[in-house]
mmCIF file of C-alpha atoms in Angstrom:
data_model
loop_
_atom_site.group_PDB
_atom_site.id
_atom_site.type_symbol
_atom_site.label_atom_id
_atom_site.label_comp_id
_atom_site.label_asym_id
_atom_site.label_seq_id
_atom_site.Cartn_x
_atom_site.Cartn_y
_atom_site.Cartn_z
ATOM 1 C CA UNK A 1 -38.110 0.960 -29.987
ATOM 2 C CA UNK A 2 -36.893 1.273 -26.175
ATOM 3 C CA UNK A 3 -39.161 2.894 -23.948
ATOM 4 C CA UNK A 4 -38.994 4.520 -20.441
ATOM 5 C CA UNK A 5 -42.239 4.586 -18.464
ATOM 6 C CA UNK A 6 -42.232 7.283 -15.357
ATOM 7 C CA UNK A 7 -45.282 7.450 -13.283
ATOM 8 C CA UNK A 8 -45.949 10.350 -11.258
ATOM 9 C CA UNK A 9 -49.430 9.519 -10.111
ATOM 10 C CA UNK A 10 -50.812 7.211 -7.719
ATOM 11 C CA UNK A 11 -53.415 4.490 -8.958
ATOM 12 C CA UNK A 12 -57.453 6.021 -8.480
ATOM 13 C CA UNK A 13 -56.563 9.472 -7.434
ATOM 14 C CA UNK A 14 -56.601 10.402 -11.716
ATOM 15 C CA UNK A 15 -56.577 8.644 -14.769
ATOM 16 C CA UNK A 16 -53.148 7.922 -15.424
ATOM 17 C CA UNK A 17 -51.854 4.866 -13.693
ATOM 18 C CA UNK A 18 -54.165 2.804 -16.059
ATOM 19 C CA UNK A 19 -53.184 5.234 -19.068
ATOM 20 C CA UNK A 20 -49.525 4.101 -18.846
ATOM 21 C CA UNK A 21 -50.518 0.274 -18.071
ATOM 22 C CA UNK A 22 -52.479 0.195 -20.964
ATOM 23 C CA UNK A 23 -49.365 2.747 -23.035
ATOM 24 C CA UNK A 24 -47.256 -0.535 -21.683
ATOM 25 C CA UNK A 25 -49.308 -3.311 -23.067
ATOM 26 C CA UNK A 26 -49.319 -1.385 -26.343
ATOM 27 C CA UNK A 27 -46.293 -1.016 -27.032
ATOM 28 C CA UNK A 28 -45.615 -4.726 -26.033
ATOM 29 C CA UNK A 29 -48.085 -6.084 -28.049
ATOM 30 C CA UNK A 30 -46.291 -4.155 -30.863
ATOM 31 C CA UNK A 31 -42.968 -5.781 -30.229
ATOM 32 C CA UNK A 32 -41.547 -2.812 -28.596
ATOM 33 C CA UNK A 33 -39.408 -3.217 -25.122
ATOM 34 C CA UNK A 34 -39.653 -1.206 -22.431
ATOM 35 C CA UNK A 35 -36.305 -0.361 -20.624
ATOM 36 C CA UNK A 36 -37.672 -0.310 -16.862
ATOM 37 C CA UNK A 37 -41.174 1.413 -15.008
ATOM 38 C CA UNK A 38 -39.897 4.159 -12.830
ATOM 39 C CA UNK A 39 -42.247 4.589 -10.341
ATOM 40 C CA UNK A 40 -41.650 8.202 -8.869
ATOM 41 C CA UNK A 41 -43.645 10.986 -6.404
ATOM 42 C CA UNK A 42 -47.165 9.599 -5.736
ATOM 43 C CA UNK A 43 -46.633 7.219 -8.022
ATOM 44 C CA UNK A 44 -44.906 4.927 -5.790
ATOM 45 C CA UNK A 45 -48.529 3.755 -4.690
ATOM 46 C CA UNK A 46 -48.299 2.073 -7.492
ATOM 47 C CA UNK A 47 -46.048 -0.579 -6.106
ATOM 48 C CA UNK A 48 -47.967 -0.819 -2.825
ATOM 49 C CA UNK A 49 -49.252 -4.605 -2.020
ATOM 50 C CA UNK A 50 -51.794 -3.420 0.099
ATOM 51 C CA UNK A 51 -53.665 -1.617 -1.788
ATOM 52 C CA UNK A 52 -57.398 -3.196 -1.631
ATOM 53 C CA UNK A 53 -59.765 -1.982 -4.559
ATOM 54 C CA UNK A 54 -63.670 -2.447 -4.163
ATOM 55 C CA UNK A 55 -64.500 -5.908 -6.017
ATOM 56 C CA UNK A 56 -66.269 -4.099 -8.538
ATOM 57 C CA UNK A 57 -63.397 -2.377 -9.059
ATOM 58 C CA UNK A 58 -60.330 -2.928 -11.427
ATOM 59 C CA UNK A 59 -57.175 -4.102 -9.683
ATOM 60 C CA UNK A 60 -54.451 -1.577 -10.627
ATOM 61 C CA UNK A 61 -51.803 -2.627 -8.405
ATOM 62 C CA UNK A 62 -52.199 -5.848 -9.461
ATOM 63 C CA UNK A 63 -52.179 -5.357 -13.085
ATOM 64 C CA UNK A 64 -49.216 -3.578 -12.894
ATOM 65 C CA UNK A 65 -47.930 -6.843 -10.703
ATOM 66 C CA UNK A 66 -48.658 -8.995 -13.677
ATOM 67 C CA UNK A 67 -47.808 -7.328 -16.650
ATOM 68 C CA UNK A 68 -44.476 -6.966 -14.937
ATOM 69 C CA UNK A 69 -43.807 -10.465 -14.239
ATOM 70 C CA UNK A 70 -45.138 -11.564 -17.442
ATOM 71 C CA UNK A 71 -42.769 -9.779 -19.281
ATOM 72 C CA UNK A 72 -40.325 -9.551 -17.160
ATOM 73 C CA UNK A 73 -39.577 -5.383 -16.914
ATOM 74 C CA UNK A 74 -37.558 -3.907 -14.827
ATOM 75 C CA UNK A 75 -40.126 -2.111 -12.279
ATOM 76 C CA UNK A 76 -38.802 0.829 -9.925
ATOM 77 C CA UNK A 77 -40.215 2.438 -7.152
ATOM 78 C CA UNK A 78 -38.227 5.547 -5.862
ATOM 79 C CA UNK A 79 -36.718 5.002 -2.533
ATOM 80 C CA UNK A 80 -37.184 8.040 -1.658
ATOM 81 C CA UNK A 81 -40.722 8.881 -2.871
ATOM 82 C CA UNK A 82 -41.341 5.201 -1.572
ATOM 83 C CA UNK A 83 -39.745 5.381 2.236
ATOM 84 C CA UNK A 84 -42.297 9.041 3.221
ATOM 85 C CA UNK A 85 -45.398 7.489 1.494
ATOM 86 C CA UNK A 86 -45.264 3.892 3.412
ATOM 87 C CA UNK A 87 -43.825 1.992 0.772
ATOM 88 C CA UNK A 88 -41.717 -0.369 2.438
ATOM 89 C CA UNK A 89 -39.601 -3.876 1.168
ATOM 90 C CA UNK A 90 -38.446 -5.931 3.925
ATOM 91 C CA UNK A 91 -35.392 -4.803 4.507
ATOM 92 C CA UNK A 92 -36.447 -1.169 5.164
ATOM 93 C CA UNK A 93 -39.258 -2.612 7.147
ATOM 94 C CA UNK A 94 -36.352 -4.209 9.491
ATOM 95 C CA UNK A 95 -34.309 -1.243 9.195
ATOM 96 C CA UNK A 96 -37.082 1.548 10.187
ATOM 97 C CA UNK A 97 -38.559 -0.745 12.688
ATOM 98 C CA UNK A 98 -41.827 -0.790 10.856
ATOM 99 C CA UNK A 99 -44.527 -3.141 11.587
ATOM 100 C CA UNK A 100 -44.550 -4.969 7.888
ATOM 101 C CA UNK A 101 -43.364 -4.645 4.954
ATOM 102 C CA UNK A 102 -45.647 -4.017 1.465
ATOM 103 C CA UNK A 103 -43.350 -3.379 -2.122
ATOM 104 C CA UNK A 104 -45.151 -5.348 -4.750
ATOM 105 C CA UNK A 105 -42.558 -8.538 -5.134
ATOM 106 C CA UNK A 106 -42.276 -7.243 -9.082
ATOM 107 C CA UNK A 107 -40.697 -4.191 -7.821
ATOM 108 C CA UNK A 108 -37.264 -2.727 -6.490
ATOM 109 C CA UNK A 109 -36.611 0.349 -4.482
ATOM 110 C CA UNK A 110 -33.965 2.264 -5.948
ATOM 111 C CA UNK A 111 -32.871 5.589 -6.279
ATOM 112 C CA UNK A 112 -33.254 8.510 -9.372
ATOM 113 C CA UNK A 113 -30.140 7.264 -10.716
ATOM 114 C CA UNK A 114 -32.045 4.330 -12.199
ATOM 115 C CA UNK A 115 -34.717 6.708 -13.990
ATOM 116 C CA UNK A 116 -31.092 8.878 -15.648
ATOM 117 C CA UNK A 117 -29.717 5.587 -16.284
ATOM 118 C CA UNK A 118 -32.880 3.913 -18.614
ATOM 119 C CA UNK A 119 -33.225 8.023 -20.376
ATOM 120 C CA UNK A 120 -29.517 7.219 -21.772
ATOM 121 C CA UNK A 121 -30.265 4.147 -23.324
ATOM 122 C CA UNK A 122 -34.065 4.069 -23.937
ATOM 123 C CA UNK A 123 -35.218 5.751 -27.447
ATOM 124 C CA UNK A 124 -38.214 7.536 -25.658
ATOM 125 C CA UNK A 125 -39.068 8.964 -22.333
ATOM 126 C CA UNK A 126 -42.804 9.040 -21.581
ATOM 127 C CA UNK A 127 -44.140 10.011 -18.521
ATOM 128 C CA UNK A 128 -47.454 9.926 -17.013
ATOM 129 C CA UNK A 129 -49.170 11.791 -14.400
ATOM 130 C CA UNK A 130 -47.471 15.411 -13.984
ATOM 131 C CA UNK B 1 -30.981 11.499 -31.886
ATOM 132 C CA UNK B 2 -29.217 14.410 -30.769
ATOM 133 C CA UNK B 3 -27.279 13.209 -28.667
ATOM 134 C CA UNK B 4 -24.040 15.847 -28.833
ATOM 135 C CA UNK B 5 -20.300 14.380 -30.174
ATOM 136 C CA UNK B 6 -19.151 13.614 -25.991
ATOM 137 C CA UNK B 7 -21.849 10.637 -26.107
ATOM 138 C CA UNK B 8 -23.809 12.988 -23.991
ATOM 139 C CA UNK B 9 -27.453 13.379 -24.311
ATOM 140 C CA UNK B 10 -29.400 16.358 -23.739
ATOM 141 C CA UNK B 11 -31.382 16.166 -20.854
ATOM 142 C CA UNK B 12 -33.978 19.242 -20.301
ATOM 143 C CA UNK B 13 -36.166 19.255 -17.166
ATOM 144 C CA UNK B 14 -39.298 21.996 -17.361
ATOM 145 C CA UNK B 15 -40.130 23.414 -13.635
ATOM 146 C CA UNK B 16 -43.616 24.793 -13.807
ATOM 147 C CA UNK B 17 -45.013 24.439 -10.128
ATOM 148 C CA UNK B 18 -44.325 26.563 -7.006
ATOM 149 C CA UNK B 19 -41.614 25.865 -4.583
ATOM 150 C CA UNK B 20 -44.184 24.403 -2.009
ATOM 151 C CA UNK B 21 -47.664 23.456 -1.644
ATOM 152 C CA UNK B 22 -47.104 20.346 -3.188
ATOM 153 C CA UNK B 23 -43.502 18.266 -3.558
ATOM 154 C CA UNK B 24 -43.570 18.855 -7.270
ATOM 155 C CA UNK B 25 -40.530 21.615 -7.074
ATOM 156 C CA UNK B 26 -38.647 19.795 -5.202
ATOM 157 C CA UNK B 27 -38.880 16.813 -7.386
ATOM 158 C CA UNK B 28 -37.422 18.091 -10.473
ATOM 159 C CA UNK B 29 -34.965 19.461 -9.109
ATOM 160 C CA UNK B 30 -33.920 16.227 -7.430
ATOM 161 C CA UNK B 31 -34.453 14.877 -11.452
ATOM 162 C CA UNK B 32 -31.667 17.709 -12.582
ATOM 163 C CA UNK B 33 -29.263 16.448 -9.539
ATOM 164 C CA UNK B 34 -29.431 13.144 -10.454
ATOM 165 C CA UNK B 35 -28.906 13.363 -14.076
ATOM 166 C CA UNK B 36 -25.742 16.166 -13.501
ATOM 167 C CA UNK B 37 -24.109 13.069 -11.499
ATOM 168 C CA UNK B 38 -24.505 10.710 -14.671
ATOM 169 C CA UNK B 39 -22.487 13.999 -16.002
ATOM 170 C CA UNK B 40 -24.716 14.472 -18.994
ATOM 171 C CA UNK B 41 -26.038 18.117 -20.628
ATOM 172 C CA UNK B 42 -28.021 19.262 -18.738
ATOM 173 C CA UNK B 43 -30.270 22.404 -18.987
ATOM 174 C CA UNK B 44 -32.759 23.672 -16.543
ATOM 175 C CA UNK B 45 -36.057 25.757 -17.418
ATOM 176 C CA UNK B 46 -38.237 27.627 -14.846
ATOM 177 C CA UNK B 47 -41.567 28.454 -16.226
ATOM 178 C CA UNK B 48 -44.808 29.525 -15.250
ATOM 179 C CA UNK B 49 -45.483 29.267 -11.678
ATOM 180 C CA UNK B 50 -41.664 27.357 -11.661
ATOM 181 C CA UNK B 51 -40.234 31.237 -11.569
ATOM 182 C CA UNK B 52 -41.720 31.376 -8.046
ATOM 183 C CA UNK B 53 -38.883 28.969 -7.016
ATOM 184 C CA UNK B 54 -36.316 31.750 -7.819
ATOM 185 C CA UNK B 55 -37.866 34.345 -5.359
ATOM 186 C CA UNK B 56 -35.459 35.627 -2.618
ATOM 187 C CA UNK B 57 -35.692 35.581 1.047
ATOM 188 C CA UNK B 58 -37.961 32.309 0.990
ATOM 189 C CA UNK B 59 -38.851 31.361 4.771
ATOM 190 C CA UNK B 60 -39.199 27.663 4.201
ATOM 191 C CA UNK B 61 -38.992 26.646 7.650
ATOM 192 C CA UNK B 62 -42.078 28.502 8.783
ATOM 193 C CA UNK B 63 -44.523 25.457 7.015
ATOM 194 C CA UNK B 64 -41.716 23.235 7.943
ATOM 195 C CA UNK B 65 -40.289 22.826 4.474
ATOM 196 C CA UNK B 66 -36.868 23.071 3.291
ATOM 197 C CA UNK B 67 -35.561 25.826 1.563
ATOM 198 C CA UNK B 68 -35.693 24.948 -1.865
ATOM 199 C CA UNK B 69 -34.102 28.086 -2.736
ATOM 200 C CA UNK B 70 -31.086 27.187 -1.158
ATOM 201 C CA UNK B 71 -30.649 23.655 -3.045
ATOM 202 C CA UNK B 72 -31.063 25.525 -6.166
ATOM 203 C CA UNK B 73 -27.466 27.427 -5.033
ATOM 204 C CA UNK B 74 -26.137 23.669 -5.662
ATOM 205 C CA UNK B 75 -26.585 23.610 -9.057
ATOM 206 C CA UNK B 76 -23.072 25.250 -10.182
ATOM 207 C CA UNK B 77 -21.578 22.539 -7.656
ATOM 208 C CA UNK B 78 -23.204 20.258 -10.227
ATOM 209 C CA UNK B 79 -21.918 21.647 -13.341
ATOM 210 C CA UNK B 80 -25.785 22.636 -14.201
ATOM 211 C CA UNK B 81 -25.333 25.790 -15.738
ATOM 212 C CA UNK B 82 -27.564 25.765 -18.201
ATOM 213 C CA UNK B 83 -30.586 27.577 -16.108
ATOM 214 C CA UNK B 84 -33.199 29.408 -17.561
ATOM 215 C CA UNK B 85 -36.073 31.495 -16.387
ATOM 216 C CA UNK B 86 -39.054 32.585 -18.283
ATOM 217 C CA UNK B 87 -39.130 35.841 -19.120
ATOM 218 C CA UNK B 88 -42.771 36.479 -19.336
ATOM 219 C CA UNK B 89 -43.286 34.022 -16.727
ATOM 220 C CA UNK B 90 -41.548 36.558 -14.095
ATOM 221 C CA UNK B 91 -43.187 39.749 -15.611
ATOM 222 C CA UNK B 92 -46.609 38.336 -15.134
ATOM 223 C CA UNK B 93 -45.755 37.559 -11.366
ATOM 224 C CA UNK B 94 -44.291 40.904 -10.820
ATOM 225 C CA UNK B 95 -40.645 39.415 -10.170
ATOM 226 C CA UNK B 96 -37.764 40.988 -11.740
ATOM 227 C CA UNK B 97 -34.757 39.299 -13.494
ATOM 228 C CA UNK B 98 -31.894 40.762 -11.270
ATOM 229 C CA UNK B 99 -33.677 40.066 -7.849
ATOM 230 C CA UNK B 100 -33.761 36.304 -7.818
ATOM 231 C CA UNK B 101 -32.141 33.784 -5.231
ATOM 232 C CA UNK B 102 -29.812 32.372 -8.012
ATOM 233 C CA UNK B 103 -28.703 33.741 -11.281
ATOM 234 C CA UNK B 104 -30.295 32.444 -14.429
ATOM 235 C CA UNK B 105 -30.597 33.417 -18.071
ATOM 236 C CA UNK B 106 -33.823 35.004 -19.488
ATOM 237 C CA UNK B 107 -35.509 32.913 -22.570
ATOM 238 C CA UNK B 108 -38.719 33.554 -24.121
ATOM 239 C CA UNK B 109 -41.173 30.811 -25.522
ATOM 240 C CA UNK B 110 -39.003 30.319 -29.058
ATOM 241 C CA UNK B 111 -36.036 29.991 -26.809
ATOM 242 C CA UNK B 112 -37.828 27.035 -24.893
ATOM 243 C CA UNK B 113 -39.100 25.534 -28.075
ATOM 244 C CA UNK B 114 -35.489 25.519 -29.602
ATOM 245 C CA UNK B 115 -34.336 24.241 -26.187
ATOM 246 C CA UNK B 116 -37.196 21.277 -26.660
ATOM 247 C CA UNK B 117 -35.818 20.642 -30.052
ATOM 248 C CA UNK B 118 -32.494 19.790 -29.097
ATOM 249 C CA UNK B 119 -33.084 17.404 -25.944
ATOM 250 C CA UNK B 120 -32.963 14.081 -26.132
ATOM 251 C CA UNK B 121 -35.448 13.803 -23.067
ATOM 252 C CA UNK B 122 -37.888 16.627 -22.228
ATOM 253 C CA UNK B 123 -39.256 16.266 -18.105
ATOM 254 C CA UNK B 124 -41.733 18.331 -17.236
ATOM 255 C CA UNK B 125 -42.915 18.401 -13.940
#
């Protein structure tokens, strides 16, 4: 089956960052694909580089990073969600005149269209985080 | 599927927060904008405190917020005219069906659930 994954919700604020990384390695593991991770609202956090957990802590961002790169998913942070909340590739960095620049390097900034366009030809929508 | 004969698919987005106070509002309705552009069905459902976005007069600029109000006015522009309010979502916050900022039709919880049934994709935010 072809899932969607939408995250509303930043990593460590609740519970569901992890819920849909581990909702993503399941359905992996069971052969499933997964159309694209649209990262949307606080969720965008997600996708920040800079984010620094405690040691003792469990590395969201990063796990997201991998499991992305691993299997190669198409990973989307909202532009627009991403741009107010410091979420920044290079090129907006340059553009904004912002000091640096921290989208995960799995991720693209894009804009809501990409979230319609994986609905229309993904089997299931699930969403985490609203 | 259900996914109607045009190739369409039925996308339903559920608005259940307040206009402001958080960005929640305002996101779903960006959601509905977005998919009426990929020109597929799309049908719009205020609930719960989501009625409050339907209130007239709303004075948006005084917290420095836009008036969400007025981007719901957009939707015909959008072919969205599938917009639904709550009915006993509006009685229970004393708001009355013909004295909202755009026009909607009334449903009732069997409406939404038949509504559910025939989307393809369900948002709720």
């Amino acid at each position: 089956m072809k899932f969607t994954i939408v995250l509303y919700a930043a990593p460590y604020s609740s519970q569901a960052s992890l819920s849909a990384l581990r909702f993503a390695q399941a359905a992996l593991a069971q052969g499933h694909k997964i159309v694209r991770v649209f990262f949307f609202y606080d969720g965008v956090h997600n996708t920040s580089a800079f984010s620094v957990p405690a040691q003792d802590e469990y590395d969201l961002v990063q796990a997201w990073n991998a499991l992305i790169l691993v299997h190669e998913i198409d990973a989307v942070s909202c532009v627009s969600s991403a741009l107010k909340r410091g979420v920044l590739d290079a090129r907006e960095a340059v553009r904004y005149e912002r000091s640096g620049s921290n989208l995960l390097e799995s991720a693209v900034l894009s804009g809501l269209g990409q979230l319609v366009d994986a609905s229309l030809i993904s089997d299931r929508v699930v969403s985490f985080g609203a | 599927m259900t996914s109607n004969a045009s190739g369409r698919k039925n996308l339903t987005f559920i608005s259940r927060r307040s206009p402001y106070g958080s960005g929640y509002a305002k996101a779903c309705l960006d959601m509905v904008l977005s998919a009426a552009v990929f020109d597929q069905h799309v049908t719009l459902v205020f609930m719960d405190d989501g009625v409050l976005q339907l209130q007239p007069n709303q004075q948006a600029g005084d917290i420095h917020a836009k008036d969400l109000s007025a981007a719901l006015a957009a939707l015909p522009l959008y072919d969205v005219d599938n917009v639904y309010a709550d009915r006993d979502s509006l009685t229970r916050r004393g708001m009355f069906s013909d004295q909202l900022a755009i026009e909607v039709r009334l449903c009732d919880a069997d409406k939404i659930a038949e509504i559910i049934r025939q989307s393809d994709v369900v948002f709720t935010l």
